[in-house]
Structure formats: structure tokens, C-alpha cells
PDB file of C-alpha atoms in Angstrom:
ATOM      1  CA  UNK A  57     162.329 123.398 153.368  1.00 64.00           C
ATOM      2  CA  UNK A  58     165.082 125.723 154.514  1.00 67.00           C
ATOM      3  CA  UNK A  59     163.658 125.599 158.213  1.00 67.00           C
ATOM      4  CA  UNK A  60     164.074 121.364 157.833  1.00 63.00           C
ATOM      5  CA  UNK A  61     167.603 122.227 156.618  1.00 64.00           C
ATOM      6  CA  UNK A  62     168.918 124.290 159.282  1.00 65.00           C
ATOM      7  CA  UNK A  63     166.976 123.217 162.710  1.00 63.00           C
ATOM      8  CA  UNK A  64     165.854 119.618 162.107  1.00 63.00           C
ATOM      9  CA  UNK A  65     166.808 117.501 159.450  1.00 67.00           C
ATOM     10  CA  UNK A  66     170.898 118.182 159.311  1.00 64.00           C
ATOM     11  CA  UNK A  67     171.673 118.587 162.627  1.00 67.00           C
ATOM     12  CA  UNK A  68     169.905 115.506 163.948  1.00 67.00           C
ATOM     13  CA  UNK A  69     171.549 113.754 160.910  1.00 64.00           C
ATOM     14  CA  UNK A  70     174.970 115.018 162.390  1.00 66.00           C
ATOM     15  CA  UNK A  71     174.522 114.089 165.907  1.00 63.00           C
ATOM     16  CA  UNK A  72     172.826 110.905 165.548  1.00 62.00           C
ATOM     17  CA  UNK A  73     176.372 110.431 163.409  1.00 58.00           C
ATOM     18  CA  UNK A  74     178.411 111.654 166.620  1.00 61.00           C
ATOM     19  CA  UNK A  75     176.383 110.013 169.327  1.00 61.00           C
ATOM     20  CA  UNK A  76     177.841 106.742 170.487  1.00 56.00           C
ATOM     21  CA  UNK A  77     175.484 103.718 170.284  1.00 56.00           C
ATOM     22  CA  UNK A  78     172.876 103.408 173.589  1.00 57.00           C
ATOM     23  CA  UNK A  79     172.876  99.956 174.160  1.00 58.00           C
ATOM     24  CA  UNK A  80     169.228 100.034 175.753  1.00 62.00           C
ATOM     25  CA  UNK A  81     166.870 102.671 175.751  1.00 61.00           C
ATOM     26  CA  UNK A  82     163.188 101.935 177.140  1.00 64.00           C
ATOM     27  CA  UNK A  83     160.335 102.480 175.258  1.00 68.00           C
ATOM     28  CA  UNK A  84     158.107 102.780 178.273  1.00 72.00           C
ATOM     29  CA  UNK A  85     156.770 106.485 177.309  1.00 71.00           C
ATOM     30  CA  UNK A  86     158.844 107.420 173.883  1.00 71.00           C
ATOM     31  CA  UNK A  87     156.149 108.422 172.038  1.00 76.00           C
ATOM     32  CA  UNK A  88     154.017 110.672 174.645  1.00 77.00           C
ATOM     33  CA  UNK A  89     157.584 111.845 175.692  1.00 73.00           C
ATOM     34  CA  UNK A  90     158.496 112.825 172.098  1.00 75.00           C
ATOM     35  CA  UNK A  91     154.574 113.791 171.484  1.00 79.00           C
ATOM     36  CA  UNK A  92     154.709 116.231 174.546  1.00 79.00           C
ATOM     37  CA  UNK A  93     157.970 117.895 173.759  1.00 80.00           C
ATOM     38  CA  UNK A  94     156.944 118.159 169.672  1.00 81.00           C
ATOM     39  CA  UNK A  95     153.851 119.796 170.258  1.00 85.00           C
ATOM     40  CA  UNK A  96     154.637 122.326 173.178  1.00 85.00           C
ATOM     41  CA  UNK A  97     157.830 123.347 171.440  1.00 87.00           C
ATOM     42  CA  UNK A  98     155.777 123.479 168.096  1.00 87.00           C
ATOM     43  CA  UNK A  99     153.106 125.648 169.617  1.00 89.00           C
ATOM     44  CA  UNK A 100     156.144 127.843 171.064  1.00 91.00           C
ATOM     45  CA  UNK A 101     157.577 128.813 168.264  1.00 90.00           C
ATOM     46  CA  UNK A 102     154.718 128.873 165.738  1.00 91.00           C
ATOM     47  CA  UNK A 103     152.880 131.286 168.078  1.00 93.00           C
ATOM     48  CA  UNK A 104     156.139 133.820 168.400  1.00 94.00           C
ATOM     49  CA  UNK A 105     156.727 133.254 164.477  1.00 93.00           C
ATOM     50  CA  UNK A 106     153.365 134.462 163.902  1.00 92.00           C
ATOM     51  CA  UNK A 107     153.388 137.271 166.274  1.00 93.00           C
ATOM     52  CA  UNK A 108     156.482 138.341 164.088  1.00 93.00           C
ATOM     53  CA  UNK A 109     154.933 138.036 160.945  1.00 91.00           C
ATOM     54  CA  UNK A 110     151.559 139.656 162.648  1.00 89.00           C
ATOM     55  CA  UNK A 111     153.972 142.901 163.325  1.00 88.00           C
ATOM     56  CA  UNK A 112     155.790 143.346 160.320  1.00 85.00           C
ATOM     57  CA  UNK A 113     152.819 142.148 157.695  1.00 80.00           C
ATOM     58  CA  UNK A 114     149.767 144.531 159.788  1.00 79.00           C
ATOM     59  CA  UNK A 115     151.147 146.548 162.222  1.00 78.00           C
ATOM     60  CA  UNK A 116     154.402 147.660 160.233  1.00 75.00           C
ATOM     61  CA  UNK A 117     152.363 147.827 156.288  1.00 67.00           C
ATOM     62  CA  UNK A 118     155.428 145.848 155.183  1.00 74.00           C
ATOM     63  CA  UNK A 119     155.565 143.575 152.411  1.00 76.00           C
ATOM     64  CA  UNK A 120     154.136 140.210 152.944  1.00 78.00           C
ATOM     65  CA  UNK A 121     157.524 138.596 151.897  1.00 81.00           C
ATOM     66  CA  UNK A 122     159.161 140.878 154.856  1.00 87.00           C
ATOM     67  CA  UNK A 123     157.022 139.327 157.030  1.00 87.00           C
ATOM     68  CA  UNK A 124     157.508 136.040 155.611  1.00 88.00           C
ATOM     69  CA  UNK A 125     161.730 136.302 155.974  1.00 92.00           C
ATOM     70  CA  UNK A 126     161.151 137.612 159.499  1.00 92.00           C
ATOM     71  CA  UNK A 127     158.745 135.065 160.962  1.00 92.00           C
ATOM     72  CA  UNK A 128     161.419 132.712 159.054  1.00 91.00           C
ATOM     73  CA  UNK A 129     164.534 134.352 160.921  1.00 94.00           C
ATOM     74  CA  UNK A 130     162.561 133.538 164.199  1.00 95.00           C
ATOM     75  CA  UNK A 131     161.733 129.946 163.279  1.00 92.00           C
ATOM     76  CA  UNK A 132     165.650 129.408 162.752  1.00 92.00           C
ATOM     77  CA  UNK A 133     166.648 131.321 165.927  1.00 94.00           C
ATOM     78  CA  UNK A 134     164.564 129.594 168.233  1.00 93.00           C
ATOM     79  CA  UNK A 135     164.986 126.472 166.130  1.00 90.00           C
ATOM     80  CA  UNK A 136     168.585 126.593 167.310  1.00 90.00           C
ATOM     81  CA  UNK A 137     167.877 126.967 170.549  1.00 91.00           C
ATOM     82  CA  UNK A 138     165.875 124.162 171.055  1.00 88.00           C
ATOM     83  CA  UNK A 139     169.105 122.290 169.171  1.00 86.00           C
ATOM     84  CA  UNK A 140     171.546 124.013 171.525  1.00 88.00           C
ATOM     85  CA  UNK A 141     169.044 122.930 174.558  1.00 85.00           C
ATOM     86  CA  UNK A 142     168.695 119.479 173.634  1.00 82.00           C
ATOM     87  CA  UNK A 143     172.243 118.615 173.120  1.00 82.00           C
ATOM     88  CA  UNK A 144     173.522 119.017 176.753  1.00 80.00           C
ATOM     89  CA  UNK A 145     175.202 115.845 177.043  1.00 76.00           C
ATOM     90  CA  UNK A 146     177.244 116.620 174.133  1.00 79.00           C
ATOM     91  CA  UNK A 147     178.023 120.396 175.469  1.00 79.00           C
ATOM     92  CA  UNK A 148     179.517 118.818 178.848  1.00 81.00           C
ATOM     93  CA  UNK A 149     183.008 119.161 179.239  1.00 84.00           C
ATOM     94  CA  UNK A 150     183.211 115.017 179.589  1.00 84.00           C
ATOM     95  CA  UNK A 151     182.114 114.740 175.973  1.00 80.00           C
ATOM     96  CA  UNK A 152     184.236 114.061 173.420  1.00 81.00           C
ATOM     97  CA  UNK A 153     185.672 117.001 172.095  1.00 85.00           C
ATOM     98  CA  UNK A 154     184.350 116.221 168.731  1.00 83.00           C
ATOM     99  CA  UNK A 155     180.516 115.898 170.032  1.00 83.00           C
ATOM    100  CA  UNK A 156     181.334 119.488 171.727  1.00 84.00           C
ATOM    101  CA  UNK A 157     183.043 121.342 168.679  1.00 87.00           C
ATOM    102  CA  UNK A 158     180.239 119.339 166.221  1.00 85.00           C
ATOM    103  CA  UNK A 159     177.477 120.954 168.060  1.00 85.00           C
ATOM    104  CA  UNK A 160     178.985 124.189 167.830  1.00 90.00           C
ATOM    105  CA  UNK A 161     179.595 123.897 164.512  1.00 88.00           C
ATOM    106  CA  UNK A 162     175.799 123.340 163.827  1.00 86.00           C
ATOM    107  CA  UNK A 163     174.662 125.736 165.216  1.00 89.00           C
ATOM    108  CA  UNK A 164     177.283 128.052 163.669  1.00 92.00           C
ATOM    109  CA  UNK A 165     177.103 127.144 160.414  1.00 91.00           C
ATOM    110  CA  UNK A 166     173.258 126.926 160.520  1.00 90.00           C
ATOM    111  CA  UNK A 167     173.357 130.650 161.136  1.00 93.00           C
ATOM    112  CA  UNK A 168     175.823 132.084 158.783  1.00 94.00           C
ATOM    113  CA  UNK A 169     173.872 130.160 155.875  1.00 91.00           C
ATOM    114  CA  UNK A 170     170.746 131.842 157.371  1.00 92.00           C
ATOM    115  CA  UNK A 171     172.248 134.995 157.104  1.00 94.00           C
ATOM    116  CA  UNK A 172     173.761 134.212 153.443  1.00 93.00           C
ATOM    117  CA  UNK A 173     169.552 133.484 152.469  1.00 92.00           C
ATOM    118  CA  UNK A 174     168.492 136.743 153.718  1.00 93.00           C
ATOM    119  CA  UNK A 175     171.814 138.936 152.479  1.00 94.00           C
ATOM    120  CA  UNK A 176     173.214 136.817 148.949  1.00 94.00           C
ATOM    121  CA  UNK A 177     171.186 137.841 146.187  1.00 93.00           C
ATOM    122  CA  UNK A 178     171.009 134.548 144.395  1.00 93.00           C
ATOM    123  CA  UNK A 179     170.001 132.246 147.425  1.00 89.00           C
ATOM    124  CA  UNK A 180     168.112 135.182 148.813  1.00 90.00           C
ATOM    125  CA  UNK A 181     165.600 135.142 145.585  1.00 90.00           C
ATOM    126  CA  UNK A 182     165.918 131.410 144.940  1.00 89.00           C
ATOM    127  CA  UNK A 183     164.182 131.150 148.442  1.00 87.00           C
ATOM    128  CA  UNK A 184     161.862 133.763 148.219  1.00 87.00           C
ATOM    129  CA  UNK A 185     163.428 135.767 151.354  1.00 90.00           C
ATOM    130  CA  UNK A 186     163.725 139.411 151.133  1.00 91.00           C
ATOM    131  CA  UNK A 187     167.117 141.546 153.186  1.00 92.00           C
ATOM    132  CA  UNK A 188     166.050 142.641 156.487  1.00 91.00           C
ATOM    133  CA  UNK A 189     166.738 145.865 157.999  1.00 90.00           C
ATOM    134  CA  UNK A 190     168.841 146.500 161.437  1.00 90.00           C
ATOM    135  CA  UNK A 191     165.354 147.610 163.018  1.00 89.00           C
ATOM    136  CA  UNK A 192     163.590 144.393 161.850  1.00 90.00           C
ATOM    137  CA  UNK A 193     166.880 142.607 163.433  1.00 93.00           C
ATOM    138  CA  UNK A 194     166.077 144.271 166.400  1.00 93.00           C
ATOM    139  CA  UNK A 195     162.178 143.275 166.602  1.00 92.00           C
ATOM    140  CA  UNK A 196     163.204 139.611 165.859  1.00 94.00           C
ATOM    141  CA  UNK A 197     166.023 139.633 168.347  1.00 96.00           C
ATOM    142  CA  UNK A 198     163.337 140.356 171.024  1.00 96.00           C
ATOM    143  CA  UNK A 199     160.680 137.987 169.907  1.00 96.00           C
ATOM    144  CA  UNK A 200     163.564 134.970 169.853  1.00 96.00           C
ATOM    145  CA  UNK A 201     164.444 136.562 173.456  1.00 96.00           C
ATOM    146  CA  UNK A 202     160.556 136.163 174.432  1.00 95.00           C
ATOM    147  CA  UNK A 203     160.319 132.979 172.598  1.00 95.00           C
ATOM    148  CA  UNK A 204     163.404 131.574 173.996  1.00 94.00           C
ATOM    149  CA  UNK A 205     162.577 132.308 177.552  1.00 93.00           C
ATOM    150  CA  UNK A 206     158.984 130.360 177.225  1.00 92.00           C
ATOM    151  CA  UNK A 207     161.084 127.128 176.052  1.00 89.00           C
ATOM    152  CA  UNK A 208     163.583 127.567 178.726  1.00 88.00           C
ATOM    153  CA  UNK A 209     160.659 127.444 181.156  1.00 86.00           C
ATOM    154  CA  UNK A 210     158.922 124.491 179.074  1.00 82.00           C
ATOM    155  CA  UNK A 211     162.080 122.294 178.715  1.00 76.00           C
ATOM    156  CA  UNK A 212     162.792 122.941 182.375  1.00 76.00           C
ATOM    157  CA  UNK A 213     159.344 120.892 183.317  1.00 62.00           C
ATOM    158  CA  UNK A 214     158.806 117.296 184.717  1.00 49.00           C
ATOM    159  CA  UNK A 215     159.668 115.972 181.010  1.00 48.00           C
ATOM    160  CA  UNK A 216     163.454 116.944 180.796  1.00 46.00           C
ATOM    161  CA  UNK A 217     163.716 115.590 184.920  1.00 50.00           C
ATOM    162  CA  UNK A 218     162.566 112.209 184.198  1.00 45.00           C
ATOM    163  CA  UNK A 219     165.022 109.006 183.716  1.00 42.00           C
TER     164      UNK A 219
END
């Protein structure tokens, strides 16, 4: 799905690619760790995402395919910026400049082809997407703002301080 393309799928492709081999991890807690963060971040942003798609598809007697691309947008954003939170080692200014400039590059690119689905006609339809409106942009930019403040304070708990 586009949401696989953009937040989960590519970019953990690319920086597994520009991560440099661990040469022991424990195991001790991977799965409740990975469990814990999966479900709380899931449960994040499908709760804002349908909030969005709540307001535009009820409360704003849009089109069910407006609500659709803007519960979508949302997904992305905050997709992103679980991406961008999660990739701290590779921000520092001790990582290789390539890990630094790659996760930029992610995240930028993963944007600008967002914005080509909801604005080029072709992958626009092909996806099912309809063009959003500067007031829509404005909705969504303050449910990512809401959402994105909730996972700051969830990736902030015990589970990010631990190791």
C-alpha cells in the first residue's frame, strides 16, 4: 500500500542498508519491546487518522474519498515522524554523513511523492486520492501537530530509556 511505501517498508529497507552491522544485540525483551512500541504507536496514529477522516467524511459532508486522502495525508505525516524519531543515532552529528543525509532524504522524498499522489492527476487517480484544499491542509496540519505531540510523549517513556 502507499502508506507501506512511504513510512515502513522503504525506509527501513534503506536504513537497515546504511546501518553498520551490531555485532550482538540481546534478545532478552525484543518482542514485548517491539510489541509495546507497534501497538501504542499503531493506536496513535489510527485514532488521529480517524478523527481526520471523522471531520472531513461527517462533520465537513465531504466526499468519502476526501476523507479517505486526508486520514491518508495524516498516516504519512505522523508516519514520518515516528521515522524521523526512531532514527536518532543516525541524525547525530557523529554519524556518518551518509546515515545523516540518507535519513533526510527519506523523509524528503517520502513527502514530495506524497504530495505528487494527492496533486498529479495520473498517480492521484491510480491511487484513488482526491486534491486537497489549503483549508483541509490546515485541519491535517493540526491533527499531525496533536498526533505528533502524543508520540513525542509515548516514545519519551521507560521503553526508549532502557539499554
Amino acid at each position: 500500500t502507499w502508506i507501506d511505501v512511504l513510512t515502513i517498508g522503504t525506509p527501513a529497507f534503506l536504513l537497515t542498508l546504511m546501518t553498520a552491522p551490531v555485532p550482538k544485540q540481546t534478545m532478552d525483551r525484543f518482542f514485548s519491546d517491539v510489541f509495546e512500541f507497534a501497538v501504542t504507536t499503531g493506536l496513535v496514529i489510527a485514532l488521529v487518522s480517524l478523527l481526520v477522516y471523522a471531520n472531513f467524511s461527517l462533520f465537513q459532508d465531504r466526499a468519502e474519498s476526501y476523507g479517505r486522502t486526508a486520514a491518508l495525508s495524516v498516516i504519512v505525516l505522523l508516519g514520518l515522524y515516528v521515522v524521523y524519531r526512531v532514527t536518532k543515532a543516525e541524525r547525530l552529528a557523529d554519524a556518518p554523513r551518509v546515515q545523516r543525509l540518507g535519513v533526510w532524504a527519506i523523509i524528503g522524498s517520502a513527502l514530495v511523492l506524497h504530495a505528487l499522489a494527492v496533486y498529479w492527476a495520473t498517480l492521484r487517480d491510480f491511487l484513488g486520492m482526491v486534491s486537497l484544499d489549503a483549508d483541509s491542509w490546515l485541519t491535517i496540519a493540526a491533527a499531525f501537530s496533536v498526533g505528533a505531540v502524543i508520540l513525542h510523549r509515548v516514545l519519551k517513556n521507560d521503553f526508549w530509556k532502557r539499554a
